[in-house]
């Protein structure tokens, strides 16, 4: 039986040492040392051996078991090291290859346009004022001279939040909020979202305006023209010209609509309407508690989408709100 064990051990040892893969070794381990393996079967035959011989044969069998197990571990380690080396050789990392560029975010064209307008006005000394988007009907309309039965209310297709509360239809209520909260002189701008029930290729139910208000002792139409001329040159280039046409807004008197003409802007005769403006109506000064004999001021309101559409030749306002990366990545 010892001879049988020795020849089984030698043969298995050779098999292990010549195995070419970790899988092959595992198969050998199962076929020799496994429960139904050849060595285990020989050991099962120990029951028929005399009690004298049993310890000797048992010890030889255990020695072979230990030798084979060690051989298996060694051959496995050698094969695994070889596999690793081969992988390292084949899977070379090219450290000189250019890296993957992370996707670079950009400013939304409306944010960029708003910042451009705000920066230009800040250079003239305008401070930022804020007001809520859900505004009282009084401040959105009554306080700025648009009484309940005023036909001008029809021009603003209003979204009502609650009785007496609307989504502001323009940034002009911030004029009144500012004048009620501080004495003149004031020079503020207010940028923000406004809402009107209005939608087509050039009108959106939510859009953005920037309001300007300047109140001081001697403020005239020529100051207004100077400020707007500077602002529109900043936006559309040094050749931009402005034109004022009489218009009507209840919160200013006189009121004007301002057109711009500049290189690269084409439409009809070249003049494009860009904003509404005028001298602050005395009724607003009265409501705010300003002395109408002393305070003078002008106000204007500009549509951010309108400016961005002209600057970038965008024909449909809805592109701004669709988050389509094909559109946004162009800016
Ligand atoms: C006003 O809203 C006045 N509050 C502006 C003003 C302020 C006049 C201070 C005088 C003194 P108007 O309704 O014209 O005015 O709107 C101003 C600008 O907002 C328009 O020139 C236009 O560019 C833009 N606008 C108006 N409605 C929409 C809309 N539905 N979608 C996108 N832009 C709009």
mmCIF file of C-alpha atoms and ligand atoms in Angstrom:
data_model
loop_
_atom_site.group_PDB
_atom_site.id
_atom_site.type_symbol
_atom_site.label_atom_id
_atom_site.label_comp_id
_atom_site.label_asym_id
_atom_site.label_seq_id
_atom_site.Cartn_x
_atom_site.Cartn_y
_atom_site.Cartn_z
ATOM 1 C CA UNK A 1 0.000 0.000 0.000
ATOM 2 C CA UNK A 2 2.921 2.296 0.688
ATOM 3 C CA UNK A 3 4.160 1.655 -2.894
ATOM 4 C CA UNK A 4 0.682 2.466 -4.207
ATOM 5 C CA UNK A 5 0.716 5.737 -2.224
ATOM 6 C CA UNK A 6 4.220 6.636 -3.453
ATOM 7 C CA UNK A 7 3.407 6.083 -7.110
ATOM 8 C CA UNK A 8 0.123 8.035 -6.814
ATOM 9 C CA UNK A 9 1.993 10.841 -5.008
ATOM 10 C CA UNK A 10 4.813 11.009 -7.611
ATOM 11 C CA UNK A 11 2.363 11.017 -10.534
ATOM 12 C CA UNK A 12 0.194 13.719 -8.960
ATOM 13 C CA UNK A 13 3.270 15.817 -8.135
ATOM 14 C CA UNK A 14 4.366 15.714 -11.788
ATOM 15 C CA UNK A 15 0.863 16.634 -12.951
ATOM 16 C CA UNK A 16 0.799 19.611 -10.570
ATOM 17 C CA UNK A 17 4.234 20.870 -11.564
ATOM 18 C CA UNK A 18 3.413 20.720 -15.249
ATOM 19 C CA UNK A 19 -0.095 22.294 -14.943
ATOM 20 C CA UNK A 20 -0.361 25.316 -17.212
ATOM 21 C CA UNK A 21 -3.224 27.184 -15.552
ATOM 22 C CA UNK A 22 -4.822 27.838 -12.196
ATOM 23 C CA UNK A 23 -7.957 26.059 -13.430
ATOM 24 C CA UNK A 24 -5.975 22.940 -14.340
ATOM 25 C CA UNK A 25 -4.412 22.873 -10.859
ATOM 26 C CA UNK A 26 -7.837 23.121 -9.273
ATOM 27 C CA UNK A 27 -8.996 20.134 -11.323
ATOM 28 C CA UNK A 28 -5.974 18.090 -10.172
ATOM 29 C CA UNK A 29 -6.593 19.082 -6.548
ATOM 30 C CA UNK A 30 -10.184 17.852 -6.738
ATOM 31 C CA UNK A 31 -9.229 14.594 -8.514
ATOM 32 C CA UNK A 32 -6.474 13.708 -5.977
ATOM 33 C CA UNK A 33 -7.291 15.414 -2.669
ATOM 34 C CA UNK A 34 -11.044 15.941 -3.062
ATOM 35 C CA UNK A 35 -13.607 13.848 -1.148
ATOM 36 C CA UNK A 36 -13.813 11.347 -3.987
ATOM 37 C CA UNK A 37 -10.167 11.924 -5.013
ATOM 38 C CA UNK A 38 -7.668 9.116 -5.583
ATOM 39 C CA UNK A 39 -5.669 9.750 -2.381
ATOM 40 C CA UNK A 40 -8.824 9.862 -0.306
ATOM 41 C CA UNK A 41 -9.885 6.513 -1.791
ATOM 42 C CA UNK A 42 -6.551 4.923 -0.871
ATOM 43 C CA UNK A 43 -6.939 6.239 2.653
ATOM 44 C CA UNK A 44 -10.386 4.729 2.855
ATOM 45 C CA UNK A 45 -8.690 1.315 2.288
ATOM 46 C CA UNK A 46 -6.831 1.773 5.608
ATOM 47 C CA UNK A 47 -9.732 0.059 7.342
ATOM 48 C CA UNK A 48 -8.629 -3.259 5.846
ATOM 49 C CA UNK A 49 -4.989 -2.832 6.964
ATOM 50 C CA UNK A 50 -3.729 -4.433 10.143
ATOM 51 C CA UNK A 51 -3.572 -2.273 13.256
ATOM 52 C CA UNK A 52 0.238 -2.484 13.265
ATOM 53 C CA UNK A 53 0.705 -1.175 9.766
ATOM 54 C CA UNK A 54 -2.029 1.405 9.906
ATOM 55 C CA UNK A 55 -0.039 4.224 11.671
ATOM 56 C CA UNK A 56 2.888 3.841 9.257
ATOM 57 C CA UNK A 57 0.698 3.927 6.152
ATOM 58 C CA UNK A 58 -1.385 6.752 7.642
ATOM 59 C CA UNK A 59 1.745 8.821 8.232
ATOM 60 C CA UNK A 60 2.991 8.256 4.636
ATOM 61 C CA UNK A 61 -0.434 9.227 3.294
ATOM 62 C CA UNK A 62 -0.482 12.425 5.397
ATOM 63 C CA UNK A 63 3.025 13.322 4.236
ATOM 64 C CA UNK A 64 1.930 12.976 0.618
ATOM 65 C CA UNK A 65 -1.194 15.004 1.302
ATOM 66 C CA UNK A 66 0.921 17.820 2.804
ATOM 67 C CA UNK A 67 3.507 17.673 -0.055
ATOM 68 C CA UNK A 68 0.821 17.789 -2.710
ATOM 69 C CA UNK A 69 -0.957 20.681 -0.992
ATOM 70 C CA UNK A 70 2.294 22.639 -0.795
ATOM 71 C CA UNK A 71 3.053 21.864 -4.446
ATOM 72 C CA UNK A 72 -0.408 23.072 -5.428
ATOM 73 C CA UNK A 73 0.056 26.380 -3.576
ATOM 74 C CA UNK A 74 3.525 26.912 -5.061
ATOM 75 C CA UNK A 75 2.447 26.159 -8.629
ATOM 76 C CA UNK A 76 -0.635 28.373 -8.211
ATOM 77 C CA UNK A 77 1.536 31.246 -6.967
ATOM 78 C CA UNK A 78 3.964 30.806 -9.890
ATOM 79 C CA UNK A 79 1.137 30.771 -12.422
ATOM 80 C CA UNK A 80 -0.598 33.767 -10.872
ATOM 81 C CA UNK A 81 2.639 35.760 -10.849
ATOM 82 C CA UNK A 82 3.099 34.897 -14.536
ATOM 83 C CA UNK A 83 -0.442 35.968 -15.333
ATOM 84 C CA UNK A 84 0.074 39.271 -13.529
ATOM 85 C CA UNK A 85 3.319 39.914 -15.349
ATOM 86 C CA UNK A 86 1.653 39.194 -18.686
ATOM 87 C CA UNK A 87 -1.177 41.599 -17.824
ATOM 88 C CA UNK A 88 1.268 44.301 -16.816
ATOM 89 C CA UNK A 89 3.108 43.816 -20.101
ATOM 90 C CA UNK A 90 -0.044 43.917 -22.222
ATOM 91 C CA UNK A 91 -2.032 46.567 -20.381
ATOM 92 C CA UNK A 92 0.381 49.436 -20.666
ATOM 93 C CA UNK A 93 -0.941 52.803 -19.515
ATOM 94 C CA UNK A 94 0.125 55.601 -21.808
ATOM 95 C CA UNK A 95 0.775 58.366 -19.332
ATOM 96 C CA UNK A 96 1.458 60.785 -22.186
ATOM 97 C CA UNK A 97 -2.032 60.296 -23.708
ATOM 98 C CA UNK A 98 -4.170 63.459 -23.495
ATOM 99 C CA UNK A 99 -6.717 63.321 -20.656
ATOM 100 C CA UNK A 100 -10.462 63.422 -21.086
ATOM 101 C CA UNK A 101 -11.683 67.008 -20.968
ATOM 102 C CA UNK A 102 -14.447 67.479 -18.398
ATOM 103 C CA UNK A 103 -17.599 69.014 -19.866
ATOM 104 C CA UNK A 104 -17.306 72.747 -19.341
ATOM 105 C CA UNK A 105 -20.384 74.593 -18.148
ATOM 106 C CA UNK A 106 -21.292 77.986 -19.561
ATOM 107 C CA UNK A 107 -23.477 80.865 -18.533
ATOM 108 C CA UNK A 108 -27.036 80.681 -19.831
ATOM 109 C CA UNK A 109 -27.471 83.437 -22.463
ATOM 110 C CA UNK A 110 -30.115 85.132 -20.294
ATOM 111 C CA UNK A 111 -27.760 85.147 -17.284
ATOM 112 C CA UNK A 112 -24.934 86.505 -19.444
ATOM 113 C CA UNK A 113 -27.177 89.233 -20.885
ATOM 114 C CA UNK A 114 -28.537 90.168 -17.439
ATOM 115 C CA UNK A 115 -25.000 90.443 -16.075
ATOM 116 C CA UNK A 116 -23.943 92.625 -19.010
ATOM 117 C CA UNK A 117 -26.814 95.066 -18.409
ATOM 118 C CA UNK A 118 -26.363 95.063 -14.625
ATOM 119 C CA UNK A 119 -22.605 95.648 -14.901
ATOM 120 C CA UNK A 120 -23.085 98.605 -17.247
ATOM 121 C CA UNK A 121 -25.625 100.190 -14.871
ATOM 122 C CA UNK A 122 -23.482 99.502 -11.808
ATOM 123 C CA UNK A 123 -20.704 101.478 -13.471
ATOM 124 C CA UNK A 124 -23.100 104.448 -13.422
ATOM 125 C CA UNK A 125 -23.692 103.997 -9.699
ATOM 126 C CA UNK A 126 -26.938 101.984 -9.716
ATOM 127 C CA UNK A 127 -27.490 99.796 -6.641
ATOM 128 C CA UNK A 128 -29.458 96.564 -6.729
ATOM 129 C CA UNK A 129 -33.021 96.509 -5.382
ATOM 130 C CA UNK A 130 -35.210 93.443 -4.970
ATOM 131 C CA UNK A 131 -38.914 92.729 -4.880
ATOM 132 C CA UNK A 132 -41.066 89.595 -4.652
ATOM 133 C CA UNK A 133 -42.333 87.770 -7.717
ATOM 134 C CA UNK A 134 -45.695 87.252 -5.979
ATOM 135 C CA UNK A 135 -46.599 90.917 -5.591
ATOM 136 C CA UNK A 136 -49.587 92.714 -4.160
ATOM 137 C CA UNK A 137 -52.057 93.936 -6.734
ATOM 138 C CA UNK A 138 -51.704 97.369 -5.124
ATOM 139 C CA UNK A 139 -47.977 97.670 -5.751
ATOM 140 C CA UNK A 140 -48.090 95.999 -9.153
ATOM 141 C CA UNK A 141 -50.878 98.332 -10.322
ATOM 142 C CA UNK A 142 -52.649 100.857 -8.035
ATOM 143 C CA UNK A 143 -49.591 102.367 -6.348
ATOM 144 C CA UNK A 144 -47.952 103.043 -9.690
ATOM 145 C CA UNK A 145 -50.954 104.829 -11.124
ATOM 146 C CA UNK A 146 -52.747 101.890 -12.757
ATOM 147 C CA UNK A 147 -56.125 102.002 -10.982
ATOM 148 C CA UNK A 148 -58.545 99.060 -11.040
ATOM 149 C CA UNK A 149 -60.540 100.361 -13.983
ATOM 150 C CA UNK A 150 -57.505 101.590 -15.893
ATOM 151 C CA UNK A 151 -57.394 100.229 -19.445
ATOM 152 C CA UNK A 152 -53.629 99.684 -19.052
ATOM 153 C CA UNK A 153 -54.416 96.664 -16.855
ATOM 154 C CA UNK A 154 -55.660 94.904 -19.968
ATOM 155 C CA UNK A 155 -52.205 95.212 -21.532
ATOM 156 C CA UNK A 156 -50.823 93.054 -18.733
ATOM 157 C CA UNK A 157 -52.533 89.644 -18.909
ATOM 158 C CA UNK A 158 -52.195 88.935 -15.238
ATOM 159 C CA UNK A 159 -51.818 85.657 -13.334
ATOM 160 C CA UNK A 160 -53.639 85.902 -9.999
ATOM 161 C CA UNK A 161 -52.179 83.963 -7.057
ATOM 162 C CA UNK A 162 -54.788 84.927 -4.438
ATOM 163 C CA UNK A 163 -57.288 87.746 -4.270
ATOM 164 C CA UNK A 164 -55.088 90.847 -4.056
ATOM 165 C CA UNK A 165 -51.866 88.984 -4.963
ATOM 166 C CA UNK A 166 -50.541 88.613 -8.508
ATOM 167 C CA UNK A 167 -47.418 87.287 -10.175
ATOM 168 C CA UNK A 168 -45.800 90.633 -10.906
ATOM 169 C CA UNK A 169 -46.366 91.605 -14.534
ATOM 170 C CA UNK A 170 -43.297 93.860 -14.597
ATOM 171 C CA UNK A 171 -40.436 94.993 -12.352
ATOM 172 C CA UNK A 172 -41.958 98.471 -11.975
ATOM 173 C CA UNK A 173 -43.493 97.750 -8.496
ATOM 174 C CA UNK A 174 -39.896 97.683 -7.221
ATOM 175 C CA UNK A 175 -39.776 101.409 -8.022
ATOM 176 C CA UNK A 176 -42.473 101.965 -5.409
ATOM 177 C CA UNK A 177 -40.964 99.502 -2.909
ATOM 178 C CA UNK A 178 -37.671 101.392 -3.170
ATOM 179 C CA UNK A 179 -39.178 104.869 -2.829
ATOM 180 C CA UNK A 180 -41.308 103.788 0.132
ATOM 181 C CA UNK A 181 -38.306 102.346 1.930
ATOM 182 C CA UNK A 182 -35.755 105.123 1.457
ATOM 183 C CA UNK A 183 -35.617 108.878 0.908
ATOM 184 C CA UNK A 184 -34.322 110.256 -2.369
ATOM 185 C CA UNK A 185 -31.796 110.536 -4.011
ATOM 186 C CA UNK A 186 -32.101 106.941 -5.248
ATOM 187 C CA UNK A 187 -30.407 105.184 -8.118
ATOM 188 C CA UNK A 188 -31.424 101.526 -8.271
ATOM 189 C CA UNK A 189 -31.827 98.694 -10.704
ATOM 190 C CA UNK A 190 -33.958 95.606 -10.262
ATOM 191 C CA UNK A 191 -33.439 92.476 -12.363
ATOM 192 C CA UNK A 192 -35.879 89.604 -12.146
ATOM 193 C CA UNK A 193 -38.571 87.350 -13.528
ATOM 194 C CA UNK A 194 -41.987 88.708 -14.433
ATOM 195 C CA UNK A 195 -45.126 86.924 -15.637
ATOM 196 C CA UNK A 196 -47.850 87.524 -18.174
ATOM 197 C CA UNK A 197 -50.386 85.210 -19.753
ATOM 198 C CA UNK A 198 -48.769 85.658 -23.150
ATOM 199 C CA UNK A 199 -47.038 83.105 -25.359
ATOM 200 C CA UNK A 200 -45.780 82.911 -28.910
ATOM 201 C CA UNK A 201 -42.385 82.923 -30.636
ATOM 202 C CA UNK A 202 -41.453 86.312 -29.149
ATOM 203 C CA UNK A 203 -43.521 86.341 -25.939
ATOM 204 C CA UNK A 204 -43.189 84.029 -22.974
ATOM 205 C CA UNK A 205 -45.473 83.667 -19.905
ATOM 206 C CA UNK A 206 -42.349 84.061 -17.742
ATOM 207 C CA UNK A 207 -39.643 86.426 -18.869
ATOM 208 C CA UNK A 208 -37.096 88.805 -17.362
ATOM 209 C CA UNK A 209 -36.926 92.554 -17.045
ATOM 210 C CA UNK A 210 -34.418 95.011 -15.671
ATOM 211 C CA UNK A 211 -35.860 98.164 -14.172
ATOM 212 C CA UNK A 212 -33.891 101.342 -13.630
ATOM 213 C CA UNK A 213 -34.935 104.211 -11.345
ATOM 214 C CA UNK A 214 -33.026 107.436 -10.769
ATOM 215 C CA UNK A 215 -34.515 110.129 -8.517
ATOM 216 C CA UNK A 216 -32.675 113.289 -7.551
ATOM 217 C CA UNK A 217 -33.047 117.035 -7.513
ATOM 218 C CA UNK A 218 -32.606 117.739 -11.208
ATOM 219 C CA UNK A 219 -33.202 114.741 -13.407
ATOM 220 C CA UNK A 220 -34.399 115.298 -16.949
ATOM 221 C CA UNK A 221 -35.147 113.503 -20.208
ATOM 222 C CA UNK A 222 -31.622 114.315 -21.367
ATOM 223 C CA UNK A 223 -30.213 112.386 -18.372
ATOM 224 C CA UNK A 224 -32.454 109.482 -19.320
ATOM 225 C CA UNK A 225 -31.264 109.653 -22.905
ATOM 226 C CA UNK A 226 -27.617 109.803 -21.784
ATOM 227 C CA UNK A 227 -27.958 106.747 -19.548
ATOM 228 C CA UNK A 228 -29.838 104.696 -22.139
ATOM 229 C CA UNK A 229 -27.483 105.733 -24.914
ATOM 230 C CA UNK A 230 -24.525 104.537 -22.828
ATOM 231 C CA UNK A 231 -26.300 101.299 -21.887
ATOM 232 C CA UNK A 232 -27.269 100.440 -25.465
ATOM 233 C CA UNK A 233 -23.759 101.206 -26.755
ATOM 234 C CA UNK A 234 -22.392 98.817 -24.099
ATOM 235 C CA UNK A 235 -24.811 96.151 -25.346
ATOM 236 C CA UNK A 236 -24.811 96.638 -29.105
ATOM 237 C CA UNK A 237 -21.486 98.341 -29.784
ATOM 238 C CA UNK A 238 -20.167 101.893 -30.019
ATOM 239 C CA UNK A 239 -22.114 102.613 -33.221
ATOM 240 C CA UNK A 240 -25.491 101.983 -31.572
ATOM 241 C CA UNK A 241 -27.896 104.925 -31.923
ATOM 242 C CA UNK A 242 -31.068 105.444 -29.933
ATOM 243 C CA UNK A 243 -34.366 107.051 -30.792
ATOM 244 C CA UNK A 244 -37.170 107.998 -28.416
ATOM 245 C CA UNK A 245 -40.808 107.859 -29.518
ATOM 246 C CA UNK A 246 -43.677 109.215 -27.407
ATOM 247 C CA UNK A 247 -45.552 106.385 -25.728
ATOM 248 C CA UNK A 248 -47.803 105.757 -22.787
ATOM 249 C CA UNK A 249 -47.069 104.056 -19.485
ATOM 250 C CA UNK A 250 -49.254 105.222 -16.552
ATOM 251 C CA UNK A 251 -46.290 105.446 -14.160
ATOM 252 C CA UNK A 252 -44.285 107.944 -16.240
ATOM 253 C CA UNK A 253 -45.027 111.294 -17.842
ATOM 254 C CA UNK A 254 -43.866 111.853 -20.495
ATOM 255 C CA UNK A 255 -43.428 108.233 -21.499
ATOM 256 C CA UNK A 256 -41.303 106.981 -24.360
ATOM 257 C CA UNK A 257 -40.532 103.850 -26.230
ATOM 258 C CA UNK A 258 -36.875 103.572 -27.088
ATOM 259 C CA UNK A 259 -35.605 102.140 -30.373
ATOM 260 C CA UNK A 260 -32.053 101.118 -31.137
ATOM 261 C CA UNK A 261 -30.208 100.932 -34.450
ATOM 262 C CA UNK A 262 -26.802 99.298 -34.641
ATOM 263 C CA UNK A 263 -24.439 97.448 -36.976
ATOM 264 C CA UNK A 264 -25.489 93.842 -37.350
ATOM 265 C CA UNK A 265 -29.064 94.419 -36.133
ATOM 266 C CA UNK A 266 -31.491 94.203 -39.031
ATOM 267 C CA UNK A 267 -35.202 94.658 -39.011
ATOM 268 C CA UNK A 268 -37.472 96.805 -41.194
ATOM 269 C CA UNK A 269 -35.978 100.297 -41.435
ATOM 270 C CA UNK A 270 -33.229 99.339 -38.967
ATOM 271 C CA UNK A 271 -34.864 100.716 -35.811
ATOM 272 C CA UNK A 272 -35.835 98.096 -33.229
ATOM 273 C CA UNK A 273 -37.972 98.807 -30.172
ATOM 274 C CA UNK A 274 -36.040 97.788 -27.100
ATOM 275 C CA UNK A 275 -37.513 99.293 -23.929
ATOM 276 C CA UNK A 276 -40.031 101.549 -22.247
ATOM 277 C CA UNK A 277 -39.057 104.613 -20.179
ATOM 278 C CA UNK A 278 -40.059 108.088 -19.011
ATOM 279 C CA UNK A 279 -40.006 110.609 -16.194
ATOM 280 C CA UNK A 280 -41.478 109.320 -12.931
ATOM 281 C CA UNK A 281 -45.138 110.365 -12.658
ATOM 282 C CA UNK A 282 -45.853 112.806 -9.764
ATOM 283 C CA UNK A 283 -48.601 110.430 -8.561
ATOM 284 C CA UNK A 284 -45.872 107.889 -7.666
ATOM 285 C CA UNK A 285 -43.914 110.498 -5.709
ATOM 286 C CA UNK A 286 -47.111 111.407 -3.843
ATOM 287 C CA UNK A 287 -47.813 107.746 -2.986
ATOM 288 C CA UNK A 288 -44.217 107.270 -1.797
ATOM 289 C CA UNK A 289 -44.268 110.484 0.259
ATOM 290 C CA UNK A 290 -41.628 112.307 -1.831
ATOM 291 C CA UNK A 291 -41.943 116.063 -2.271
ATOM 292 C CA UNK A 292 -43.288 116.425 -5.820
ATOM 293 C CA UNK A 293 -41.999 119.976 -6.022
ATOM 294 C CA UNK A 294 -38.413 118.895 -5.393
ATOM 295 C CA UNK A 295 -37.951 115.291 -6.515
ATOM 296 C CA UNK A 296 -37.464 114.511 -10.173
ATOM 297 C CA UNK A 297 -36.661 111.176 -11.693
ATOM 298 C CA UNK A 298 -36.692 108.821 -14.592
ATOM 299 C CA UNK A 299 -37.431 105.106 -14.889
ATOM 300 C CA UNK A 300 -37.000 102.515 -17.593
ATOM 301 C CA UNK A 301 -37.764 98.828 -18.074
ATOM 302 C CA UNK A 302 -35.910 96.590 -20.511
ATOM 303 C CA UNK A 303 -36.770 93.018 -21.551
ATOM 304 C CA UNK A 304 -33.743 90.727 -21.124
ATOM 305 C CA UNK A 305 -35.000 88.095 -23.604
ATOM 306 C CA UNK A 306 -35.534 90.762 -26.261
ATOM 307 C CA UNK A 307 -31.920 91.960 -25.883
ATOM 308 C CA UNK A 308 -30.494 88.405 -25.866
ATOM 309 C CA UNK A 309 -32.519 87.512 -28.972
ATOM 310 C CA UNK A 310 -31.150 90.545 -30.821
ATOM 311 C CA UNK A 311 -27.568 89.988 -29.663
ATOM 312 C CA UNK A 312 -27.513 86.312 -30.687
ATOM 313 C CA UNK A 313 -30.026 86.412 -33.596
ATOM 314 C CA UNK A 314 -32.417 83.998 -31.887
ATOM 315 C CA UNK A 315 -35.804 83.844 -33.561
ATOM 316 C CA UNK A 316 -37.805 81.871 -30.982
ATOM 317 C CA UNK A 317 -37.912 82.895 -27.304
ATOM 318 C CA UNK A 318 -38.828 79.326 -26.254
ATOM 319 C CA UNK A 319 -35.248 78.136 -26.929
ATOM 320 C CA UNK A 320 -34.166 79.902 -23.732
ATOM 321 C CA UNK A 321 -36.234 77.670 -21.485
ATOM 322 C CA UNK A 322 -35.860 74.226 -23.060
ATOM 323 C CA UNK A 323 -32.443 73.320 -21.577
ATOM 324 C CA UNK A 324 -31.430 71.843 -24.940
ATOM 325 C CA UNK A 325 -27.654 71.444 -24.800
ATOM 326 C CA UNK A 326 -27.438 71.798 -28.619
ATOM 327 C CA UNK A 327 -28.800 75.337 -28.214
ATOM 328 C CA UNK A 328 -27.003 76.243 -24.980
ATOM 329 C CA UNK A 329 -23.571 74.996 -26.077
ATOM 330 C CA UNK A 330 -23.492 77.642 -28.818
ATOM 331 C CA UNK A 331 -22.953 80.451 -26.325
HETATM 332 C C1 LIG B 1 -43.279 97.501 -19.064
HETATM 333 O O1 LIG B 1 -43.346 96.378 -18.586
HETATM 334 C C2 LIG B 1 -42.936 98.699 -18.251
HETATM 335 N N1 LIG B 1 -42.991 98.359 -16.868
HETATM 336 C C3 LIG B 1 -41.582 99.229 -18.648
HETATM 337 C C4 LIG B 1 -41.322 100.613 -18.131
HETATM 338 C C5 LIG B 1 -40.607 100.758 -16.946
HETATM 339 C C6 LIG B 1 -41.784 101.739 -18.805
HETATM 340 C C7 LIG B 1 -40.383 102.048 -16.439
HETATM 341 C C8 LIG B 1 -41.546 102.986 -18.302
HETATM 342 C C9 LIG B 1 -40.849 103.144 -17.123
HETATM 343 P P1 LIG B 1 -43.657 96.669 -21.502
HETATM 344 O O2 LIG B 1 -44.940 95.992 -21.260
HETATM 345 O O3 LIG B 1 -43.497 97.354 -22.818
HETATM 346 O O4 LIG B 1 -43.324 97.709 -20.389
HETATM 347 O O5 LIG B 1 -42.478 95.588 -21.354
HETATM 348 C C10 LIG B 1 -41.115 95.959 -21.373
HETATM 349 C C11 LIG B 1 -40.320 94.966 -22.214
HETATM 350 O O6 LIG B 1 -40.554 93.645 -21.754
HETATM 351 C C12 LIG B 1 -40.733 94.923 -23.681
HETATM 352 O O7 LIG B 1 -40.016 95.917 -24.394
HETATM 353 C C13 LIG B 1 -40.304 93.557 -24.096
HETATM 354 O O8 LIG B 1 -38.925 93.549 -24.411
HETATM 355 C C14 LIG B 1 -40.481 92.760 -22.853
HETATM 356 N N2 LIG B 1 -41.692 91.924 -22.886
HETATM 357 C C15 LIG B 1 -42.969 92.295 -22.693
HETATM 358 N N3 LIG B 1 -43.786 91.217 -22.731
HETATM 359 C C16 LIG B 1 -43.003 90.150 -22.951
HETATM 360 C C17 LIG B 1 -43.229 88.733 -23.065
HETATM 361 N N4 LIG B 1 -44.437 88.194 -22.921
HETATM 362 N N5 LIG B 1 -42.166 87.924 -23.288
HETATM 363 C C18 LIG B 1 -40.919 88.450 -23.388
HETATM 364 N N6 LIG B 1 -40.631 89.748 -23.262
HETATM 365 C C19 LIG B 1 -41.650 90.594 -23.055
#
